Short mmCIF file of N, CA and C in Angstrom, two decimals:
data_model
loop_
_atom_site.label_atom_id
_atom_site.label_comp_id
_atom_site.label_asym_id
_atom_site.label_seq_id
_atom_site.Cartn_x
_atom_site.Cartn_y
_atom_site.Cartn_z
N UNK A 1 122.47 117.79 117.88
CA UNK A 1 122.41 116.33 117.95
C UNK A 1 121.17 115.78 117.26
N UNK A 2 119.83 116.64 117.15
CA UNK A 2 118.79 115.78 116.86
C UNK A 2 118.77 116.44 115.39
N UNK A 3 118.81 117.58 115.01
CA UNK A 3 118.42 118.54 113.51
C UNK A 3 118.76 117.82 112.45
N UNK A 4 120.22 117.73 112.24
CA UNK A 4 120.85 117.09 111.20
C UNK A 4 120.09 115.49 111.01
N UNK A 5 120.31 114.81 111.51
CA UNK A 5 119.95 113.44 111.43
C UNK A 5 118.38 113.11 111.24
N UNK A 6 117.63 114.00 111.84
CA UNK A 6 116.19 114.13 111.65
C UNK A 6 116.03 114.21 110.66
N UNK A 7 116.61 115.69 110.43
CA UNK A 7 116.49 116.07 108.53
C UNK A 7 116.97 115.05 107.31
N UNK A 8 117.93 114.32 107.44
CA UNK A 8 118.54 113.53 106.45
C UNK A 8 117.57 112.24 106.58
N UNK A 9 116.92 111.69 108.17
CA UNK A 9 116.10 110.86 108.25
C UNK A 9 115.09 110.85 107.25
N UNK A 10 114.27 112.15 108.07
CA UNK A 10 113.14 112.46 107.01
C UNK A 10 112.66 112.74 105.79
N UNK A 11 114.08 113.23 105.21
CA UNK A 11 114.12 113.41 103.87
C UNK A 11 114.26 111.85 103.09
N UNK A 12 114.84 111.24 103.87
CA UNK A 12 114.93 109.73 103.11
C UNK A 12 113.68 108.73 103.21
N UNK A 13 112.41 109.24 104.35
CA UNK A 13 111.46 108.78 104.36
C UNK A 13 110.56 109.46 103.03
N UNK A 14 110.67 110.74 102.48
CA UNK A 14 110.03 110.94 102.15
C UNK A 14 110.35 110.70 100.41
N UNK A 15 111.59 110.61 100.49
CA UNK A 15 112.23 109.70 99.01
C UNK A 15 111.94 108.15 99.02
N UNK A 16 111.49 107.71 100.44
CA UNK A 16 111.13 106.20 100.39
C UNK A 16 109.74 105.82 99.74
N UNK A 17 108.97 107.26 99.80
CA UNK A 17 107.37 107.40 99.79
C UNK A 17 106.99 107.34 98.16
N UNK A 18 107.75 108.59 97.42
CA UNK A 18 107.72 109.68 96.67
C UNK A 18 108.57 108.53 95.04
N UNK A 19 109.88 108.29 95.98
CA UNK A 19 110.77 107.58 94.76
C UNK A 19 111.07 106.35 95.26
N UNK A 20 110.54 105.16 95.41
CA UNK A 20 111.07 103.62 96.12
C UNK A 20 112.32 103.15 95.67
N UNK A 21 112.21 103.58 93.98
CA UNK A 21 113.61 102.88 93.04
C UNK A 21 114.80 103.57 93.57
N UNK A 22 114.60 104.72 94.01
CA UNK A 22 115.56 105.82 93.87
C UNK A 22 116.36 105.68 95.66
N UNK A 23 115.69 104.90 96.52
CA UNK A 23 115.91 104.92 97.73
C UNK A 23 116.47 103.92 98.37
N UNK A 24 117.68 104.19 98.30
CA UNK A 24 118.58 102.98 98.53
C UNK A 24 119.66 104.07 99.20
N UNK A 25 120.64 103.07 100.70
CA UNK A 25 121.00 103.32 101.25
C UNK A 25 122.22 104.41 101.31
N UNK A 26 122.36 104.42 100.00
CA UNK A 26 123.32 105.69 99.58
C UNK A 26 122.73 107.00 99.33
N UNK A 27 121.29 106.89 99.06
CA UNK A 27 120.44 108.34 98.89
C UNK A 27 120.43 108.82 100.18
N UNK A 28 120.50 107.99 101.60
CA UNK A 28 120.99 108.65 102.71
C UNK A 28 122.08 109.63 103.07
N UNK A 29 121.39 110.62 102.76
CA UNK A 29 122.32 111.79 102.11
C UNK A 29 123.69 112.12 103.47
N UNK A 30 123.50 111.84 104.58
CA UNK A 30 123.97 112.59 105.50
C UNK A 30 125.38 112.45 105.44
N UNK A 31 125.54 111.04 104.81
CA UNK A 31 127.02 110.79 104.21
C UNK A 31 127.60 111.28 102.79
N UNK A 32 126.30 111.87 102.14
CA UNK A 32 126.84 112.25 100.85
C UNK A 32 128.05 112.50 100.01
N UNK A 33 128.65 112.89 100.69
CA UNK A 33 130.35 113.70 100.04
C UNK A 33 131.56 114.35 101.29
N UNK A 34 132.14 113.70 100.74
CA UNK A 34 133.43 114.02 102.03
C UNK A 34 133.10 115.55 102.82
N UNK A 35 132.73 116.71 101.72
CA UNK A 35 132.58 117.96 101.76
C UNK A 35 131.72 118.37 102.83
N UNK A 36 130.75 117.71 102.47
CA UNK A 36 129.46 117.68 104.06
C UNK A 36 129.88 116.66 105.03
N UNK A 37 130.52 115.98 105.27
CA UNK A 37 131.01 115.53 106.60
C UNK A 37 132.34 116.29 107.11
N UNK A 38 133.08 116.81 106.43
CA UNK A 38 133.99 117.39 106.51
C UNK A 38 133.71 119.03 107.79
N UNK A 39 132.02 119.17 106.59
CA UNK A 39 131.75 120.43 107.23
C UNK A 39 130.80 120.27 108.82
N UNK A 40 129.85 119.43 108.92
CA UNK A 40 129.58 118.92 110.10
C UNK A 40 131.02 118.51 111.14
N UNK A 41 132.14 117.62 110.73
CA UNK A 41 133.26 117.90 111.62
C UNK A 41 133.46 119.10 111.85
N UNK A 42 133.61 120.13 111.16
CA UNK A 42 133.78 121.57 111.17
C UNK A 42 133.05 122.47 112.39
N UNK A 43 132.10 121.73 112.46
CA UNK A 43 130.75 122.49 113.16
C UNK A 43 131.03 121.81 114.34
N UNK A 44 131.34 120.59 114.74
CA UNK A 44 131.04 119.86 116.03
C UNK A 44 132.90 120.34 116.77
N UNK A 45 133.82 120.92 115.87
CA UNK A 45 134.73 121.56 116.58
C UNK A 45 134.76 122.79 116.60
N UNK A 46 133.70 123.76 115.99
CA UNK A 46 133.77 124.29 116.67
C UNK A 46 132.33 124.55 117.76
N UNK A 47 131.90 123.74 118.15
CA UNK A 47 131.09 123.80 119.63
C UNK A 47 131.88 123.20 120.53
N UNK A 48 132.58 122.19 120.42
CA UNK A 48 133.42 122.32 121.35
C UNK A 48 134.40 123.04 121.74
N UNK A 49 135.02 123.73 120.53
CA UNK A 49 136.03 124.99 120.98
C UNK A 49 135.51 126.02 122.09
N UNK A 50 134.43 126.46 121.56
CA UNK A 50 133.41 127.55 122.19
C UNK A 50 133.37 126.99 123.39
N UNK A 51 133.06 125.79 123.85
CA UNK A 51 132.35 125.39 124.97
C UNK A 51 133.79 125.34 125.95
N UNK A 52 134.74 124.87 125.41
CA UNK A 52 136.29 124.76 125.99
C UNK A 52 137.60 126.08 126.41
N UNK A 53 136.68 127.21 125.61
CA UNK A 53 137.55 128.21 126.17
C UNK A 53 136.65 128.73 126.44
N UNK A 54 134.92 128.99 126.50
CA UNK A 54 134.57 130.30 127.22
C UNK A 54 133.68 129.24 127.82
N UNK A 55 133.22 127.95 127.96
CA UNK A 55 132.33 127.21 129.18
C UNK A 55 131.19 127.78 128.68
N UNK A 56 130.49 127.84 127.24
CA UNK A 56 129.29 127.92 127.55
C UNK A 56 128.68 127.15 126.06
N UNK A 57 127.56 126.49 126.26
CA UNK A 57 126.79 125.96 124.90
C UNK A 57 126.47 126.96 124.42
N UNK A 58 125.29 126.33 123.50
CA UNK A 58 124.63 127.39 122.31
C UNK A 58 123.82 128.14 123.36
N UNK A 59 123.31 128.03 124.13
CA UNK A 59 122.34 128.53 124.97
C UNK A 59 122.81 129.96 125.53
N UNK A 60 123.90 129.97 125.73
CA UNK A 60 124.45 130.81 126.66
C UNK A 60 125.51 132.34 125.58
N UNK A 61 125.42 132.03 124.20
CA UNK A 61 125.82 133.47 123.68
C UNK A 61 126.22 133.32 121.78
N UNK A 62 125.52 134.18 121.58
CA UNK A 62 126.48 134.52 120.07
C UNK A 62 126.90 135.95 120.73
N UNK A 63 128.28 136.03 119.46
CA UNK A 63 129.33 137.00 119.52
C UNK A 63 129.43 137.61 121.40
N UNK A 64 129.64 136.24 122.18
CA UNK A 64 130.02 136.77 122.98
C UNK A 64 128.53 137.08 124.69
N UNK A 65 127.44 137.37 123.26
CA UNK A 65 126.35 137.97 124.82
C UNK A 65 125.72 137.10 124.87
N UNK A 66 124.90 137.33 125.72
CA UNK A 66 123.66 136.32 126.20
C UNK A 66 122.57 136.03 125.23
N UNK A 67 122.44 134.67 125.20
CA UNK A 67 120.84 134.51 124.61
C UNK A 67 120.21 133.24 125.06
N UNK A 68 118.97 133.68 125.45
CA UNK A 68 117.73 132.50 125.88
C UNK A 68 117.81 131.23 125.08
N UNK A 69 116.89 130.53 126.51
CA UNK A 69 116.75 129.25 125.35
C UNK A 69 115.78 129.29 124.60
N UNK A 70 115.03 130.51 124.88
CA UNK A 70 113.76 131.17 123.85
C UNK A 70 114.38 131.26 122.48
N UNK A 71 115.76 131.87 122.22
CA UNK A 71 116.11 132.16 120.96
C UNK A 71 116.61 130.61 120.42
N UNK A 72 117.35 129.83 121.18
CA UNK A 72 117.49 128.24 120.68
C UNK A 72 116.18 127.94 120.06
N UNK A 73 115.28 127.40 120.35
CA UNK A 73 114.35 127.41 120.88
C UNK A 73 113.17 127.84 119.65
N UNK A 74 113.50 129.08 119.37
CA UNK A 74 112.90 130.29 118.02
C UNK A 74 114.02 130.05 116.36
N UNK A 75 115.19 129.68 117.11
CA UNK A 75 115.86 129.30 115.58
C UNK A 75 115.46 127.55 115.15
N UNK A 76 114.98 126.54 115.90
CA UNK A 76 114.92 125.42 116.03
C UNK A 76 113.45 125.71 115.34
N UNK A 77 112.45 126.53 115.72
CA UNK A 77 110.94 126.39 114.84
C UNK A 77 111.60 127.08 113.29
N UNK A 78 112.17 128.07 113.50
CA UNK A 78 112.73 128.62 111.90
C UNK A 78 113.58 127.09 110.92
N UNK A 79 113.74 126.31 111.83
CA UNK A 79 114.55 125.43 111.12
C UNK A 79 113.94 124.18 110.66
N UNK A 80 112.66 124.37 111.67
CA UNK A 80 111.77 123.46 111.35
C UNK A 80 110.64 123.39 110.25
N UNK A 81 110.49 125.20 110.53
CA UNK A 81 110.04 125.51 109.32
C UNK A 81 110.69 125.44 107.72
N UNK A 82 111.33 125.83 107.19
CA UNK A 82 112.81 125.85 106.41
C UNK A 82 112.25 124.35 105.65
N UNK A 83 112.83 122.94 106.71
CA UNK A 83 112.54 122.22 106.21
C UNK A 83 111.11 121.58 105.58
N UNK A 84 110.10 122.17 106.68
CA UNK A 84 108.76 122.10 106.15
C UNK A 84 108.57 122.58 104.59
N UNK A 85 109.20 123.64 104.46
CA UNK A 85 109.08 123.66 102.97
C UNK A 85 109.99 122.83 102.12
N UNK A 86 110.76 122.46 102.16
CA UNK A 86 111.67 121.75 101.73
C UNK A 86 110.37 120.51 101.37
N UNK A 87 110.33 119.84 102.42
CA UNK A 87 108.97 118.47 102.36
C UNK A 87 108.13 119.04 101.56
N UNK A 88 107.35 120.17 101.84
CA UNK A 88 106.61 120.04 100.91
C UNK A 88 106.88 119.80 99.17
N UNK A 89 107.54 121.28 99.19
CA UNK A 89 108.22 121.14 97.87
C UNK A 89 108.28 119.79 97.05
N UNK A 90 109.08 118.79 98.03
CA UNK A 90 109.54 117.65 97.55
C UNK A 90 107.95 116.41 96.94
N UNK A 91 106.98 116.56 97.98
CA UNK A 91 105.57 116.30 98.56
C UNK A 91 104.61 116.72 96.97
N UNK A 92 105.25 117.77 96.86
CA UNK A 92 103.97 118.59 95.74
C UNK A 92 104.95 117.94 94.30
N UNK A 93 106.12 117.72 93.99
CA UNK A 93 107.03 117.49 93.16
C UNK A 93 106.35 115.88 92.82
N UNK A 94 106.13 115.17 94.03
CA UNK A 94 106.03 113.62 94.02
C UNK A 94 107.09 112.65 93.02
N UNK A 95 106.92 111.61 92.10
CA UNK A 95 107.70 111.28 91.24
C UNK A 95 108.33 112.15 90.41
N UNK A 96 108.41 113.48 90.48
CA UNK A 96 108.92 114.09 89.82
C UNK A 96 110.63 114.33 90.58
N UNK A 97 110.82 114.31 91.70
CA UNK A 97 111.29 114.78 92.67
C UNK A 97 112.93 113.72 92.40
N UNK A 98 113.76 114.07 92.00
CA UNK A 98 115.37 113.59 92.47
C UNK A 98 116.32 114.41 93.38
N UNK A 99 116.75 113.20 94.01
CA UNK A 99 117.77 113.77 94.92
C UNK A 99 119.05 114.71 94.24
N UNK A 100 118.90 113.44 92.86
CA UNK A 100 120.17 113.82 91.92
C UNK A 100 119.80 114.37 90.97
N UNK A 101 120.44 115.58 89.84
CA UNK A 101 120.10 116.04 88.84
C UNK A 101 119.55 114.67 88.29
N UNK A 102 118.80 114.77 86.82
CA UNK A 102 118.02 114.18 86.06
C UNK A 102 118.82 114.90 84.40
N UNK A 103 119.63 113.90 83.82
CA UNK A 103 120.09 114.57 82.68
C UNK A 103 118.77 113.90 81.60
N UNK A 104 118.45 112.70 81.96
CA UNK A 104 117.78 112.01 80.68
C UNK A 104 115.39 112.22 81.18
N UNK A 105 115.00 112.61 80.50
CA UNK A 105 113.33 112.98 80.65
C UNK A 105 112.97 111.47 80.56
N UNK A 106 112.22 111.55 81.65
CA UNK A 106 111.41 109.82 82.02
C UNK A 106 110.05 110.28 81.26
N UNK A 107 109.51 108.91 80.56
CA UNK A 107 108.05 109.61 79.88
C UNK A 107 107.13 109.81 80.83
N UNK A 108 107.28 109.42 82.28
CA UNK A 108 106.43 109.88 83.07
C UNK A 108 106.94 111.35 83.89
N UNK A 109 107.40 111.71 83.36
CA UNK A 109 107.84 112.99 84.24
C UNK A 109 107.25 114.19 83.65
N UNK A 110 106.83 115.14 84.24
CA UNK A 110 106.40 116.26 84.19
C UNK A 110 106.86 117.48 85.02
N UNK A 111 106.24 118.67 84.55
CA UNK A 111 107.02 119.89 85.30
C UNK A 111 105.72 120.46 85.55
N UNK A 112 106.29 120.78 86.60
CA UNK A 112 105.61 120.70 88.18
C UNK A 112 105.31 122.67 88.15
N UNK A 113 104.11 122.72 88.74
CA UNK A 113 103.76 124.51 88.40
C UNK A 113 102.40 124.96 89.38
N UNK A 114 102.21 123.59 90.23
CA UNK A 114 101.22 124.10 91.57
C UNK A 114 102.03 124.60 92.59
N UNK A 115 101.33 124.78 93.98
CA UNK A 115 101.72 124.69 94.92
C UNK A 115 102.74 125.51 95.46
N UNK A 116 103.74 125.42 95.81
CA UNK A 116 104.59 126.25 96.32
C UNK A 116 105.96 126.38 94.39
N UNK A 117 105.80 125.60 93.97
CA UNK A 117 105.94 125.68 92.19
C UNK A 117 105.62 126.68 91.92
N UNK A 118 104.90 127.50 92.38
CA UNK A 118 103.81 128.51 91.29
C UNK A 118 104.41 129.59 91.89
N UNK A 119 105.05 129.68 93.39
CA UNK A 119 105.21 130.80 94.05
C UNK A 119 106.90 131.07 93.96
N UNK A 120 107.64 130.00 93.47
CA UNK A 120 109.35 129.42 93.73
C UNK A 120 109.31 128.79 92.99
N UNK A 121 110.32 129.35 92.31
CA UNK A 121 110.92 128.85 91.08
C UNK A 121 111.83 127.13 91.82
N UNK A 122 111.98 127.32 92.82
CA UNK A 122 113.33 125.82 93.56
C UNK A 122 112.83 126.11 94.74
N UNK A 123 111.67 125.68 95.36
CA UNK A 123 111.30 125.92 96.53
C UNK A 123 112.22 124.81 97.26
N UNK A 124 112.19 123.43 97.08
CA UNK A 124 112.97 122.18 97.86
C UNK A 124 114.52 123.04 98.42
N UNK A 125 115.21 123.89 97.33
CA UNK A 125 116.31 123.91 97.22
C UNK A 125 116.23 125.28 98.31
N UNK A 126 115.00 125.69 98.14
CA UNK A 126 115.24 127.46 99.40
C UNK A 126 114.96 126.74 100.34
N UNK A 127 114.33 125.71 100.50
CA UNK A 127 114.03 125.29 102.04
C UNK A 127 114.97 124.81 102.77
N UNK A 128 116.19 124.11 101.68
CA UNK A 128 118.05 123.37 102.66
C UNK A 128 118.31 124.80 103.04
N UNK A 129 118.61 125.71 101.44
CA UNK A 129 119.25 126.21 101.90
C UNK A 129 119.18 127.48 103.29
N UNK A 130 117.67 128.15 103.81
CA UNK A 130 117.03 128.47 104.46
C UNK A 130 117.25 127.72 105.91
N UNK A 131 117.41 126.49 105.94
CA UNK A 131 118.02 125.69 106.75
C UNK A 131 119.23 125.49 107.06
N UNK A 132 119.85 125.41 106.49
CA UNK A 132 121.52 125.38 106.78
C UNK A 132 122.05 126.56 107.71
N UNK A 133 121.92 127.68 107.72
CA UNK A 133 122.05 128.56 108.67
C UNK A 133 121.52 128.49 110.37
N UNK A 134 120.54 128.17 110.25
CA UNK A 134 119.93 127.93 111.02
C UNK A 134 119.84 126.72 112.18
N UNK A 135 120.60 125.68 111.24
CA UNK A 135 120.78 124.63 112.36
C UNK A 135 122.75 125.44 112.89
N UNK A 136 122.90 125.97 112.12
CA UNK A 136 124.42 126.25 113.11
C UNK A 136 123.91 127.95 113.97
N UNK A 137 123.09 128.55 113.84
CA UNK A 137 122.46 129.61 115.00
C UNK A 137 121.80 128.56 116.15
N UNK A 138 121.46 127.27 115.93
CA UNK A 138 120.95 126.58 116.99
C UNK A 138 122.10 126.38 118.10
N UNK A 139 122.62 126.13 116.89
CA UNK A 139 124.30 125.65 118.08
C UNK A 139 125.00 126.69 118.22
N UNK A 140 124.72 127.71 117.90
CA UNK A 140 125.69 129.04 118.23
C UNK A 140 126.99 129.13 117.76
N UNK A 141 127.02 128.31 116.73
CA UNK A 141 128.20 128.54 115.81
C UNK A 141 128.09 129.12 114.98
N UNK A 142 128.69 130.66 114.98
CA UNK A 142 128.74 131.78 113.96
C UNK A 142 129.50 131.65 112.30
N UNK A 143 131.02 131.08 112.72
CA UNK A 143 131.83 131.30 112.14
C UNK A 143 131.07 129.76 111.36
N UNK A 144 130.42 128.80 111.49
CA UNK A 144 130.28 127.94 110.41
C UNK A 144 128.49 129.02 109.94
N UNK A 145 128.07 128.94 110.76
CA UNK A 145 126.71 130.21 110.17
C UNK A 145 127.46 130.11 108.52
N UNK A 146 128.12 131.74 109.15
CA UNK A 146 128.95 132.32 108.27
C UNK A 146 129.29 131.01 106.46
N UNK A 147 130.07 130.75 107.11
CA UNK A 147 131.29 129.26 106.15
C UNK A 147 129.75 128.73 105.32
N UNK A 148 128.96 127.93 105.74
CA UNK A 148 128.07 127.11 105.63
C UNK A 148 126.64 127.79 104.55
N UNK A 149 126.87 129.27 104.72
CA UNK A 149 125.51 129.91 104.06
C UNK A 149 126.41 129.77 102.67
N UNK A 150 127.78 130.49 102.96
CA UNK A 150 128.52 131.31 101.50
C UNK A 150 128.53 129.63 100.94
N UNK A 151 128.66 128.62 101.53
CA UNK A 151 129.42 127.09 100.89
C UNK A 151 127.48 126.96 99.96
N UNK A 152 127.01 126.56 100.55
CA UNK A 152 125.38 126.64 99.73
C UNK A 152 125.09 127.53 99.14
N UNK A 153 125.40 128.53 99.34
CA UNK A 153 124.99 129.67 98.18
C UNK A 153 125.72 128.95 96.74
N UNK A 154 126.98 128.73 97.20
CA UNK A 154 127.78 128.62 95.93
C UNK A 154 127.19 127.03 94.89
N UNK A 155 127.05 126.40 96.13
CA UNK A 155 126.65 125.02 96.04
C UNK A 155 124.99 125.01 94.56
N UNK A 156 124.18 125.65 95.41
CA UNK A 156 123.42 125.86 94.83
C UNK A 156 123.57 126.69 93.42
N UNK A 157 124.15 127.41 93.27
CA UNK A 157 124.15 128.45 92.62
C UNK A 157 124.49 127.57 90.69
N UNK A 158 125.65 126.93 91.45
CA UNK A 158 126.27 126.00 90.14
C UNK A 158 124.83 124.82 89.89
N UNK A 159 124.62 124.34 90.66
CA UNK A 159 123.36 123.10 90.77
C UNK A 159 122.15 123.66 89.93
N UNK A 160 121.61 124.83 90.13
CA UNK A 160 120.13 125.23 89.26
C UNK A 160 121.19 125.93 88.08
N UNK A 161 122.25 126.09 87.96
CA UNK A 161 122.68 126.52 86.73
C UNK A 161 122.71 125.38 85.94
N UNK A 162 123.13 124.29 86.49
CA UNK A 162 123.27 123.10 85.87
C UNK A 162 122.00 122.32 85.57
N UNK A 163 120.77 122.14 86.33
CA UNK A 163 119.65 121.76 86.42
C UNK A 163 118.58 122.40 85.21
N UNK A 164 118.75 123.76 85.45
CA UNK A 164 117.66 124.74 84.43
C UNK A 164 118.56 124.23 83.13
N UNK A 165 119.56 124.18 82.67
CA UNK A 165 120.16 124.54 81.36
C UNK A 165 119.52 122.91 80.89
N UNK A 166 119.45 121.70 81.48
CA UNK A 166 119.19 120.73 81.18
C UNK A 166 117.38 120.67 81.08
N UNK A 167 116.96 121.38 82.19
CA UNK A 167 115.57 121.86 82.43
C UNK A 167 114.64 122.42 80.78
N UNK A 168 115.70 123.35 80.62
CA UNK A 168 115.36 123.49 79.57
C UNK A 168 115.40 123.56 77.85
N UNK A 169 116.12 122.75 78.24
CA UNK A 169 116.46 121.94 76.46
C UNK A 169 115.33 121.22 76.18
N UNK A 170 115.19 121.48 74.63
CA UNK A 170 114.10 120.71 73.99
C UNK A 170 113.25 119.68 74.26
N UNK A 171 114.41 118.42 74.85
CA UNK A 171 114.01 117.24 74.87
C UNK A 171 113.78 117.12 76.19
N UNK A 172 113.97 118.10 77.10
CA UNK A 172 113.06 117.79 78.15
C UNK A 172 111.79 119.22 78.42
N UNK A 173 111.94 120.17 78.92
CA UNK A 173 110.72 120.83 78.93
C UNK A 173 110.62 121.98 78.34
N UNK A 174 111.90 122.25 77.49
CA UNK A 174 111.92 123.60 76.68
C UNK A 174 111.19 124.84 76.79
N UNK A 175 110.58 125.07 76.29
CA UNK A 175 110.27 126.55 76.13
C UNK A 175 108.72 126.42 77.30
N UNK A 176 108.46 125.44 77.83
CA UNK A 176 107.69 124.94 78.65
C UNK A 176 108.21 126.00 80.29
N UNK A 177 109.29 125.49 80.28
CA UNK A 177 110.54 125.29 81.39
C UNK A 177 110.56 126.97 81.52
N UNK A 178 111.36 127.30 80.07
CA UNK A 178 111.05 128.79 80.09
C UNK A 178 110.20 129.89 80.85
#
């Protein structure tokens, strides 16, 4: 109830900070694409499935056994962390930073090579995706776990293919980028 909405909150505070032009009520990502609401429906049936044939929340089991609210609890700081990098990433990026690919080079834009840059090649992008697992181990939903890592892997996978190839053409940071 609180992860998701926090995260899409905060991320839009920090596009409010970072990009003002860029932050308008549709960069509120949480609605982004049928695909991610589709998959949050996905997730909120199945916690209620779970909760409706075996009577128990996230608190009370993956695959079946017991687990603390220590482990809720321990995946909720992993998730908190996750996004911490994500912020930063985004934080150290500053005006550089879009929600959305960037096909056309702004003359104020630059490529970015401090900070967590220097250590991650797409740190913003390991920190969702580092996250996404993790808010469905909060809720003890396996089978979206599962669904939700392979859907971002893929997600991502096409996105920095698409990002670097533009990344690094001439007219924006070429052999720089490289």
């Amino acid at each position: 109830l609180v992860s998701v909405p926090m995260y899409h909150f905060t991320e839009f505070v920090i596009a409010v900070i970072y990009r003002p032009h860029d932050a308008t009520p549709g960069a509120f990502m949480i609605w982004h694409s049928r695909e991610y609401v589709t998959a949050m429906t996905v997730a909120w049936i199945e916690l209620a499935l779970r909760w409706w044939w075996f009577g128990y929340l996230p608190r009370f089991g993956y695959f079946g056994g017991p687990m603390s609210a220590l482990g809720v609890v321990l995946f909720a700081m992993m998730a908190a962390m996750c996004y911490g990098i994500r912020a930063q990433a985004m934080r150290e990026c500053g005006e550089n930073f879009a929600l959305q690919i960037e096909y056309s080079k702004r003359p104020e834009h630059q490529l970015v090579q401090r900070g967590l840059y220097k250590l991650v090649r797409h740190p913003a992008y390991m920190g969702w995706f580092l996250y996404v697992p993790m808010t469905q181990l909060i809720a003890g939903n396996v089978v979206c776990c599962a669904a939700f890592t392979a859907v971002t892997w893929r997600f991502f996978r096409a996105r920095i293919e698409d990002e670097e190839s533009v990344l690094a053409r001439d007219s924006f940071f070429g052999p720089a980028y490289d």
